[in-house]
Amino acid sequence: MGSKKKSKKTTVQTVKESSKSPVNSKKAAVKSAVKSNMSLHPKWRFQKRDCEHERWHLEVTDILLEKLTNFESMTWAQILVEAKKQNHHVKTYELIKEAQKRLTTLKLDDYDEICSLRLDGTHRLYGILDEDGVFSIIWNDFEHEIYPSKKGNT
């Protein structure tokens, strides 16, 4: 009988620079780090908020405080995984041009994604979620205009 020679296959993964998207060189909004912190409850930071935008500036209302307080009773896993249709990360290059320009003005254009939290109906809160589970609020979008729904509904 002839002997059968088993060949070993070695898989080597390489990343071609040409296949990288230009935004890959930017900082992620810590999506990968957040995955390791999904058991944390949200904390809020207001330092990065856009105070000058006429439509998206943060108005602290009783309703907003109630929504943020409700989120605090959940973990990021419950917010971003279990309710991922309402709350999710958004690539910054998919935002409307006005929002992209505002990120540059605010010196926040080094992030390749931000996080969107649905407060109700068309009302969204946008911000940066960091590795410690802190959500730095940027915008309060009442009309869902920063990242319009690709479907017919919101």
Tab-separated table of N, CA and C in Angstrom:
chain	number	residue	atom	x	y	z
A	1	MET	N	0.832	-1.178	0.000
A	1	MET	CA	0.000	0.000	0.000
A	1	MET	C	0.875	1.238	0.000
A	2	GLY	N	0.455	2.199	-0.761
A	2	GLY	CA	1.198	3.455	-0.768
A	2	GLY	C	0.854	4.276	0.459
A	3	SER	N	1.803	5.015	0.917
A	3	SER	CA	1.538	5.846	2.092
A	3	SER	C	0.893	7.161	1.651
A	4	LYS	N	-0.078	7.574	2.441
A	4	LYS	CA	-0.745	8.842	2.160
A	4	LYS	C	-0.067	9.924	2.982
A	5	LYS	N	0.306	10.941	2.317
A	5	LYS	CA	0.972	12.052	2.981
A	5	LYS	C	-0.074	13.126	3.287
A	6	LYS	N	-0.189	13.461	4.560
A	6	LYS	CA	-1.128	14.510	4.954
A	6	LYS	C	-0.428	15.856	4.830
A	7	SER	N	-1.080	16.748	4.178
A	7	SER	CA	-0.486	18.083	4.070
A	7	SER	C	-1.106	18.982	5.125
A	8	LYS	N	-0.257	19.722	5.757
A	8	LYS	CA	-0.741	20.667	6.763
A	8	LYS	C	-1.042	21.980	6.072
A	9	LYS	N	-2.192	22.500	6.394
A	9	LYS	CA	-2.566	23.790	5.830
A	9	LYS	C	-2.396	24.851	6.903
A	10	THR	N	-1.700	25.844	6.558
A	10	THR	CA	-1.491	26.949	7.478
A	10	THR	C	-2.228	28.152	6.931
A	11	THR	N	-3.032	28.738	7.764
A	11	THR	CA	-3.781	29.908	7.344
A	11	THR	C	-3.100	31.136	7.910
A	12	VAL	N	-2.797	32.047	7.037
A	12	VAL	CA	-2.197	33.302	7.452
A	12	VAL	C	-3.137	34.411	7.028
A	13	GLN	N	-3.531	35.203	7.993
A	13	GLN	CA	-4.420	36.301	7.674
A	13	GLN	C	-3.595	37.558	7.487
A	14	THR	N	-3.836	38.228	6.425
A	14	THR	CA	-3.176	39.506	6.189
A	14	THR	C	-4.231	40.543	5.885
A	15	VAL	N	-3.930	41.749	6.236
A	15	VAL	CA	-4.840	42.843	5.953
A	15	VAL	C	-4.162	43.733	4.930
A	16	LYS	N	-4.803	43.893	3.820
A	16	LYS	CA	-4.266	44.751	2.783
A	16	LYS	C	-4.631	46.188	3.113
A	17	GLU	N	-3.641	47.047	3.080
A	17	GLU	CA	-3.884	48.454	3.362
A	17	GLU	C	-4.899	49.045	2.387
A	18	SER	N	-4.897	48.566	1.160
A	18	SER	CA	-5.807	49.120	0.165
A	18	SER	C	-7.267	48.797	0.470
A	19	SER	N	-7.509	47.767	1.265
A	19	SER	CA	-8.888	47.396	1.561
A	19	SER	C	-9.434	48.142	2.779
A	20	LYS	N	-8.568	48.875	3.466
A	20	LYS	CA	-9.028	49.600	4.638
A	20	LYS	C	-9.822	50.831	4.232
A	21	SER	N	-10.872	51.067	4.963
A	21	SER	CA	-11.661	52.265	4.751
A	21	SER	C	-10.910	53.442	5.340
A	22	PRO	N	-11.037	54.639	4.795
A	22	PRO	CA	-10.314	55.781	5.341
A	22	PRO	C	-10.665	56.068	6.793
A	23	VAL	N	-11.881	55.706	7.215
A	23	VAL	CA	-12.267	55.983	8.586
A	23	VAL	C	-11.661	54.999	9.568
A	24	ASN	N	-11.098	53.882	9.096
A	24	ASN	CA	-10.498	52.915	10.009
A	24	ASN	C	-9.311	53.487	10.753
A	25	SER	N	-8.711	54.542	10.230
A	25	SER	CA	-7.576	55.139	10.895
A	25	SER	C	-8.010	56.032	12.048
A	26	LYS	N	-9.278	56.341	12.105
A	26	LYS	CA	-9.795	57.172	13.191
A	26	LYS	C	-10.041	56.323	14.429
A	27	LYS	N	-10.215	57.013	15.554
A	27	LYS	CA	-10.560	56.317	16.780
A	27	LYS	C	-11.980	55.779	16.663
A	28	ALA	N	-12.169	54.566	17.088
A	28	ALA	CA	-13.531	54.051	17.171
A	28	ALA	C	-14.158	54.685	18.394
A	29	ALA	N	-15.456	54.763	18.416
A	29	ALA	CA	-16.131	55.293	19.590
A	29	ALA	C	-16.169	54.204	20.641
A	30	VAL	N	-15.113	53.497	20.725
A	30	VAL	CA	-14.826	52.484	21.718
A	30	VAL	C	-15.836	51.358	21.707
A	31	LYS	N	-16.327	51.034	20.525
A	31	LYS	CA	-17.310	49.953	20.407
A	31	LYS	C	-16.737	48.644	20.928
A	32	SER	N	-15.496	48.331	20.566
A	32	SER	CA	-14.919	47.071	21.009
A	32	SER	C	-14.698	47.063	22.513
A	33	ALA	N	-14.311	48.197	23.061
A	33	ALA	CA	-14.109	48.262	24.506
A	33	ALA	C	-15.437	48.181	25.236
A	34	VAL	N	-16.476	48.749	24.633
A	34	VAL	CA	-17.788	48.709	25.266
A	34	VAL	C	-18.272	47.273	25.396
A	35	LYS	N	-17.955	46.437	24.378
A	35	LYS	CA	-18.378	45.050	24.442
A	35	LYS	C	-17.874	44.385	25.718
A	36	SER	N	-16.700	44.764	26.167
A	36	SER	CA	-16.165	44.171	27.382
A	36	SER	C	-16.767	44.815	28.627
A	37	ASN	N	-17.499	45.890	28.465
A	37	ASN	CA	-18.113	46.588	29.589
A	37	ASN	C	-19.638	46.575	29.520
A	38	MET	N	-20.180	45.601	28.838
A	38	MET	CA	-21.621	45.540	28.663
A	38	MET	C	-22.376	45.333	29.973
A	39	SER	N	-21.694	44.907	30.999
A	39	SER	CA	-22.379	44.696	32.273
A	39	SER	C	-22.491	45.988	33.089
A	40	LEU	N	-21.896	47.057	32.595
A	40	LEU	CA	-21.932	48.331	33.313
A	40	LEU	C	-23.240	49.074	33.066
A	41	HIS	N	-23.602	49.887	34.043
A	41	HIS	CA	-24.746	50.784	33.906
A	41	HIS	C	-24.242	52.107	33.343
A	42	PRO	N	-25.069	52.791	32.570
A	42	PRO	CA	-24.614	54.041	31.948
A	42	PRO	C	-24.338	55.142	32.964
A	43	LYS	N	-23.381	55.962	32.590
A	43	LYS	CA	-23.097	57.218	33.271
A	43	LYS	C	-23.110	58.264	32.172
A	44	TRP	N	-23.398	59.496	32.528
A	44	TRP	CA	-23.577	60.537	31.510
A	44	TRP	C	-22.535	61.629	31.689
A	45	ARG	N	-22.052	62.151	30.574
A	45	ARG	CA	-21.111	63.271	30.580
A	45	ARG	C	-21.641	64.298	29.582
A	46	PHE	N	-21.520	65.572	29.967
A	46	PHE	CA	-22.088	66.658	29.175
A	46	PHE	C	-21.034	67.583	28.580
A	47	GLN	N	-19.787	67.327	28.826
A	47	GLN	CA	-18.685	68.184	28.403
A	47	GLN	C	-18.577	68.343	26.879
A	48	LYS	N	-18.919	67.324	26.108
A	48	LYS	CA	-18.767	67.348	24.651
A	48	LYS	C	-20.014	67.849	23.919
A	49	ARG	N	-21.030	68.252	24.641
A	49	ARG	CA	-22.298	68.627	24.002
A	49	ARG	C	-22.118	69.835	23.085
A	50	ASP	N	-22.909	69.849	22.041
A	50	ASP	CA	-22.910	70.928	21.066
A	50	ASP	C	-23.871	71.999	21.568
A	51	CYS	N	-23.324	73.026	22.179
A	51	CYS	CA	-24.151	74.090	22.770
A	51	CYS	C	-24.614	75.116	21.747
A	52	GLU	N	-23.989	75.112	20.573
A	52	GLU	CA	-24.242	76.182	19.610
A	52	GLU	C	-25.209	75.816	18.486
A	53	HIS	N	-25.456	74.542	18.267
A	53	HIS	CA	-26.336	74.180	17.158
A	53	HIS	C	-27.774	74.546	17.508
A	54	GLU	N	-28.447	75.229	16.579
A	54	GLU	CA	-29.788	75.739	16.873
A	54	GLU	C	-30.836	74.651	17.086
A	55	ARG	N	-30.690	73.494	16.419
A	55	ARG	CA	-31.704	72.440	16.551
A	55	ARG	C	-31.265	71.303	17.471
A	56	TRP	N	-29.986	71.020	17.521
A	56	TRP	CA	-29.526	69.817	18.211
A	56	TRP	C	-28.903	70.070	19.575
A	57	HIS	N	-28.877	71.317	20.025
A	57	HIS	CA	-28.281	71.590	21.334
A	57	HIS	C	-29.089	70.859	22.420
A	58	LEU	N	-28.443	70.600	23.507
A	58	LEU	CA	-29.069	69.818	24.566
A	58	LEU	C	-29.931	70.697	25.457
A	59	GLU	N	-31.199	70.406	25.451
A	59	GLU	CA	-32.121	71.045	26.379
A	59	GLU	C	-32.418	70.034	27.475
A	60	VAL	N	-32.031	70.360	28.687
A	60	VAL	CA	-32.287	69.443	29.793
A	60	VAL	C	-33.708	69.696	30.286
A	61	THR	N	-34.558	68.717	30.029
A	61	THR	CA	-35.964	68.807	30.419
A	61	THR	C	-36.281	67.669	31.390
A	62	ASP	N	-37.430	67.759	32.008
A	62	ASP	CA	-37.854	66.671	32.904
A	62	ASP	C	-37.971	65.358	32.145
A	63	ILE	N	-38.451	65.415	30.897
A	63	ILE	CA	-38.604	64.197	30.094
A	63	ILE	C	-37.235	63.579	29.805
A	64	LEU	N	-36.258	64.419	29.422
A	64	LEU	CA	-34.915	63.915	29.150
A	64	LEU	C	-34.315	63.283	30.411
A	65	LEU	N	-34.449	63.961	31.537
A	65	LEU	CA	-33.910	63.416	32.789
A	65	LEU	C	-34.572	62.092	33.160
A	66	GLU	N	-35.872	61.992	32.911
A	66	GLU	CA	-36.582	60.739	33.178
A	66	GLU	C	-36.053	59.606	32.295
A	67	LYS	N	-35.835	59.903	31.007
A	67	LYS	CA	-35.311	58.878	30.084
A	67	LYS	C	-33.906	58.442	30.490
A	68	LEU	N	-33.038	59.401	30.814
A	68	LEU	CA	-31.678	59.058	31.234
A	68	LEU	C	-31.694	58.244	32.525
A	69	THR	N	-32.576	58.609	33.432
A	69	THR	CA	-32.709	57.868	34.692
A	69	THR	C	-33.174	56.434	34.415
A	70	ASN	N	-34.115	56.252	33.484
A	70	ASN	CA	-34.568	54.903	33.122
A	70	ASN	C	-33.429	54.078	32.538
A	71	PHE	N	-32.612	54.690	31.680
A	71	PHE	CA	-31.457	53.979	31.115
A	71	PHE	C	-30.493	53.530	32.225
A	72	GLU	N	-30.365	54.328	33.269
A	72	GLU	CA	-29.434	53.985	34.347
A	72	GLU	C	-29.814	52.702	35.072
A	73	SER	N	-31.069	52.290	34.974
A	73	SER	CA	-31.492	51.046	35.615
A	73	SER	C	-31.112	49.823	34.779
A	74	MET	N	-30.624	50.065	33.549
A	74	MET	CA	-30.244	48.987	32.633
A	74	MET	C	-28.725	48.918	32.497
A	75	THR	N	-28.274	47.823	31.933
A	75	THR	CA	-26.857	47.714	31.577
A	75	THR	C	-26.717	48.102	30.108
A	76	TRP	N	-25.467	48.335	29.674
A	76	TRP	CA	-25.257	48.638	28.263
A	76	TRP	C	-25.652	47.456	27.383
A	77	ALA	N	-25.560	46.241	27.907
A	77	ALA	CA	-25.999	45.070	27.132
A	77	ALA	C	-27.500	45.150	26.868
A	78	GLN	N	-28.258	45.529	27.876
A	78	GLN	CA	-29.699	45.655	27.688
A	78	GLN	C	-30.037	46.791	26.730
A	79	ILE	N	-29.288	47.865	26.794
A	79	ILE	CA	-29.555	49.032	25.958
A	79	ILE	C	-29.147	48.790	24.508
A	80	LEU	N	-27.939	48.254	24.298
A	80	LEU	CA	-27.381	48.164	22.948
A	80	LEU	C	-27.538	46.807	22.280
A	81	VAL	N	-27.776	45.765	23.061
A	81	VAL	CA	-27.913	44.442	22.456
A	81	VAL	C	-29.380	44.043	22.400
A	82	GLU	N	-30.038	44.077	23.539
A	82	GLU	CA	-31.440	43.656	23.577
A	82	GLU	C	-32.348	44.637	22.831
A	83	ALA	N	-31.979	45.914	22.831
A	83	ALA	CA	-32.792	46.928	22.146
A	83	ALA	C	-32.002	47.552	21.000
A	84	LYS	N	-31.279	46.708	20.254
A	84	LYS	CA	-30.367	47.230	19.230
A	84	LYS	C	-31.065	47.902	18.048
A	85	LYS	N	-32.353	47.640	17.861
A	85	LYS	CA	-33.066	48.333	16.779
A	85	LYS	C	-33.276	49.804	17.129
A	86	GLN	N	-33.415	50.097	18.402
A	86	GLN	CA	-33.630	51.473	18.842
A	86	GLN	C	-32.323	52.180	19.200
A	87	ASN	N	-31.362	51.445	19.754
A	87	ASN	CA	-30.125	52.015	20.268
A	87	ASN	C	-28.956	51.298	19.613
A	88	HIS	N	-28.062	52.054	18.991
A	88	HIS	CA	-27.000	51.407	18.219
A	88	HIS	C	-25.898	52.395	17.885
A	89	HIS	N	-24.788	51.865	17.416
A	89	HIS	CA	-23.688	52.691	16.926
A	89	HIS	C	-23.952	53.064	15.473
A	90	VAL	N	-23.473	54.242	15.093
A	90	VAL	CA	-23.666	54.762	13.747
A	90	VAL	C	-22.310	55.223	13.225
A	91	LYS	N	-21.968	54.819	12.019
A	91	LYS	CA	-20.733	55.279	11.382
A	91	LYS	C	-20.866	56.777	11.100
A	92	THR	N	-19.838	57.540	11.442
A	92	THR	CA	-19.927	58.992	11.269
A	92	THR	C	-20.041	59.393	9.802
A	93	TYR	N	-19.491	58.603	8.891
A	93	TYR	CA	-19.613	58.950	7.479
A	93	TYR	C	-21.031	58.717	6.955
A	94	GLU	N	-21.894	58.063	7.743
A	94	GLU	CA	-23.294	57.862	7.343
A	94	GLU	C	-24.213	58.952	7.892
A	95	LEU	N	-23.684	59.834	8.728
A	95	LEU	CA	-24.473	60.944	9.254
A	95	LEU	C	-24.698	61.963	8.137
A	96	ILE	N	-25.712	62.793	8.290
A	96	ILE	CA	-25.908	63.839	7.295
A	96	ILE	C	-24.694	64.763	7.311
A	97	LYS	N	-24.444	65.437	6.185
A	97	LYS	CA	-23.254	66.280	6.020
A	97	LYS	C	-23.157	67.360	7.097
A	98	GLU	N	-24.273	67.936	7.466
A	98	GLU	CA	-24.275	68.976	8.497
A	98	GLU	C	-23.728	68.439	9.824
A	99	ALA	N	-24.112	67.221	10.173
A	99	ALA	CA	-23.619	66.608	11.414
A	99	ALA	C	-22.123	66.306	11.313
A	100	GLN	N	-21.685	65.844	10.151
A	100	GLN	CA	-20.261	65.575	9.957
A	100	GLN	C	-19.443	66.861	10.110
A	101	LYS	N	-19.948	67.966	9.561
A	101	LYS	CA	-19.260	69.257	9.694
A	101	LYS	C	-19.239	69.713	11.152
A	102	ARG	N	-20.324	69.470	11.857
A	102	ARG	CA	-20.374	69.866	13.279
A	102	ARG	C	-19.354	69.062	14.091
A	103	LEU	N	-19.190	67.779	13.777
A	103	LEU	CA	-18.178	66.975	14.478
A	103	LEU	C	-16.792	67.574	14.267
A	104	THR	N	-16.517	68.036	13.061
A	104	THR	CA	-15.226	68.673	12.779
A	104	THR	C	-15.090	69.961	13.587
A	105	THR	N	-16.117	70.779	13.589
A	105	THR	CA	-16.100	72.031	14.348
A	105	THR	C	-15.884	71.763	15.838
A	106	LEU	N	-16.509	70.715	16.346
A	106	LEU	CA	-16.391	70.366	17.767
A	106	LEU	C	-15.103	69.605	18.092
A	107	LYS	N	-14.293	69.363	17.051
A	107	LYS	CA	-13.050	68.586	17.186
A	107	LYS	C	-13.330	67.160	17.675
A	108	LEU	N	-14.415	66.601	17.153
A	108	LEU	CA	-14.805	65.224	17.465
A	108	LEU	C	-14.794	64.357	16.211
A	109	ASP	N	-14.145	64.829	15.160
A	109	ASP	CA	-14.141	64.096	13.899
A	109	ASP	C	-13.107	62.986	13.864
A	110	ASP	N	-12.435	62.722	14.989
A	110	ASP	CA	-11.493	61.605	15.026
A	110	ASP	C	-12.173	60.307	15.456
A	111	TYR	N	-13.475	60.335	15.635
A	111	TYR	CA	-14.244	59.120	15.938
A	111	TYR	C	-14.886	58.611	14.659
A	112	ASP	N	-14.825	57.289	14.444
A	112	ASP	CA	-15.451	56.775	13.224
A	112	ASP	C	-16.880	56.313	13.470
A	113	GLU	N	-17.317	56.309	14.724
A	113	GLU	CA	-18.724	56.035	14.995
A	113	GLU	C	-19.132	56.694	16.297
A	114	ILE	N	-20.425	56.988	16.367
A	114	ILE	CA	-21.010	57.516	17.589
A	114	ILE	C	-22.214	56.646	17.918
A	115	CYS	N	-22.780	56.867	19.068
A	115	CYS	CA	-23.881	56.031	19.533
A	115	CYS	C	-25.196	56.818	19.485
A	116	SER	N	-26.251	56.144	19.083
A	116	SER	CA	-27.581	56.737	19.016
A	116	SER	C	-28.489	56.027	20.022
A	117	LEU	N	-29.135	56.809	20.873
A	117	LEU	CA	-30.102	56.270	21.832
A	117	LEU	C	-31.477	56.830	21.504
A	118	ARG	N	-32.439	55.952	21.359
A	118	ARG	CA	-33.815	56.377	21.071
A	118	ARG	C	-34.490	56.752	22.379
A	119	LEU	N	-35.013	57.971	22.428
A	119	LEU	CA	-35.730	58.402	23.621
A	119	LEU	C	-37.226	58.191	23.454
A	120	ASP	N	-37.752	58.476	22.277
A	120	ASP	CA	-39.127	58.138	21.900
A	120	ASP	C	-39.343	58.553	20.460
A	121	GLY	N	-40.352	58.011	19.805
A	121	GLY	CA	-40.686	58.373	18.435
A	121	GLY	C	-39.470	58.687	17.585
A	122	THR	N	-39.334	59.951	17.197
A	122	THR	CA	-38.199	60.374	16.380
A	122	THR	C	-37.072	60.983	17.204
A	123	HIS	N	-37.237	61.074	18.501
A	123	HIS	CA	-36.269	61.730	19.391
A	123	HIS	C	-35.059	60.833	19.670
A	124	ARG	N	-33.853	61.318	19.297
A	124	ARG	CA	-32.614	60.564	19.500
A	124	ARG	C	-31.604	61.407	20.262
A	125	LEU	N	-30.789	60.730	21.038
A	125	LEU	CA	-29.660	61.341	21.730
A	125	LEU	C	-28.408	60.715	21.138
A	126	TYR	N	-27.467	61.557	20.685
A	126	TYR	CA	-26.234	61.063	20.082
A	126	TYR	C	-25.063	61.415	20.973
A	127	GLY	N	-24.118	60.479	21.049
A	127	GLY	CA	-22.940	60.737	21.859
A	127	GLY	C	-21.865	59.699	21.639
A	128	ILE	N	-20.830	59.824	22.443
A	128	ILE	CA	-19.683	58.923	22.363
A	128	ILE	C	-19.684	58.061	23.612
A	129	LEU	N	-19.655	56.769	23.414
A	129	LEU	CA	-19.648	55.811	24.516
A	129	LEU	C	-18.221	55.347	24.745
A	130	ASP	N	-17.701	55.554	25.956
A	130	ASP	CA	-16.299	55.197	26.195
A	130	ASP	C	-16.158	53.852	26.903
A	131	GLU	N	-14.913	53.465	27.127
A	131	GLU	CA	-14.614	52.144	27.687
A	131	GLU	C	-15.087	51.968	29.126
A	132	ASP	N	-15.399	53.065	29.807
A	132	ASP	CA	-15.888	52.981	31.178
A	132	ASP	C	-17.415	53.017	31.251
A	133	GLY	N	-18.069	52.935	30.092
A	133	GLY	CA	-19.526	52.962	30.061
A	133	GLY	C	-20.099	54.360	30.199
A	134	VAL	N	-19.265	55.387	29.984
A	134	VAL	CA	-19.725	56.771	30.073
A	134	VAL	C	-20.151	57.248	28.693
A	135	PHE	N	-21.351	57.754	28.609
A	135	PHE	CA	-21.913	58.282	27.364
A	135	PHE	C	-21.763	59.795	27.388
A	136	SER	N	-20.899	60.325	26.526
A	136	SER	CA	-20.707	61.775	26.411
A	136	SER	C	-21.694	62.295	25.379
A	137	ILE	N	-22.688	63.015	25.848
A	137	ILE	CA	-23.761	63.496	24.988
A	137	ILE	C	-23.234	64.596	24.071
A	138	ILE	N	-23.561	64.467	22.778
A	138	ILE	CA	-23.221	65.498	21.797
A	138	ILE	C	-24.477	66.240	21.374
A	139	TRP	N	-25.489	65.488	20.895
A	139	TRP	CA	-26.674	66.114	20.318
A	139	TRP	C	-27.966	65.520	20.857
A	140	ASN	N	-28.978	66.363	20.853
A	140	ASN	CA	-30.339	66.017	21.202
A	140	ASN	C	-31.172	66.260	19.938
A	141	ASP	N	-31.481	65.205	19.207
A	141	ASP	CA	-32.122	65.304	17.894
A	141	ASP	C	-33.592	64.910	18.014
A	142	PHE	N	-34.459	65.906	18.020
A	142	PHE	CA	-35.893	65.653	18.176
A	142	PHE	C	-36.543	65.087	16.925
A	143	GLU	N	-35.963	65.345	15.760
A	143	GLU	CA	-36.608	64.996	14.490
A	143	GLU	C	-35.964	63.818	13.759
A	144	HIS	N	-35.004	63.138	14.368
A	144	HIS	CA	-34.326	61.999	13.749
A	144	HIS	C	-33.715	62.405	12.415
A	145	GLU	N	-33.088	63.591	12.396
A	145	GLU	CA	-32.531	64.089	11.140
A	145	GLU	C	-31.036	63.827	11.005
A	146	ILE	N	-30.322	63.615	12.084
A	146	ILE	CA	-28.866	63.424	12.041
A	146	ILE	C	-28.503	62.130	11.321
A	147	TYR	N	-29.255	61.097	11.611
A	147	TYR	CA	-29.057	59.799	10.953
A	147	TYR	C	-30.448	59.286	10.578
A	148	PRO	N	-30.967	59.744	9.434
A	148	PRO	CA	-32.328	59.356	9.050
A	148	PRO	C	-32.446	57.853	8.850
A	149	SER	N	-33.596	57.349	9.173
A	149	SER	CA	-33.871	55.934	8.997
A	149	SER	C	-33.821	55.581	7.515
A	150	LYS	N	-33.223	54.432	7.211
A	150	LYS	CA	-33.160	53.978	5.825
A	150	LYS	C	-34.462	53.321	5.398
A	151	LYS	N	-35.264	52.941	6.380
A	151	LYS	CA	-36.569	52.351	6.087
A	151	LYS	C	-37.588	53.481	6.003
A	152	GLY	N	-38.794	53.136	5.650
A	152	GLY	CA	-39.870	54.123	5.559
A	152	GLY	C	-40.347	54.607	6.897
A	153	ASN	N	-40.023	53.881	7.971
A	153	ASN	CA	-40.460	54.286	9.301
A	153	ASN	C	-39.253	54.546	10.184
A	154	THR	N	-39.466	55.109	11.383
A	154	THR	CA	-38.380	55.401	12.313
A	154	THR	C	-38.465	54.584	13.556
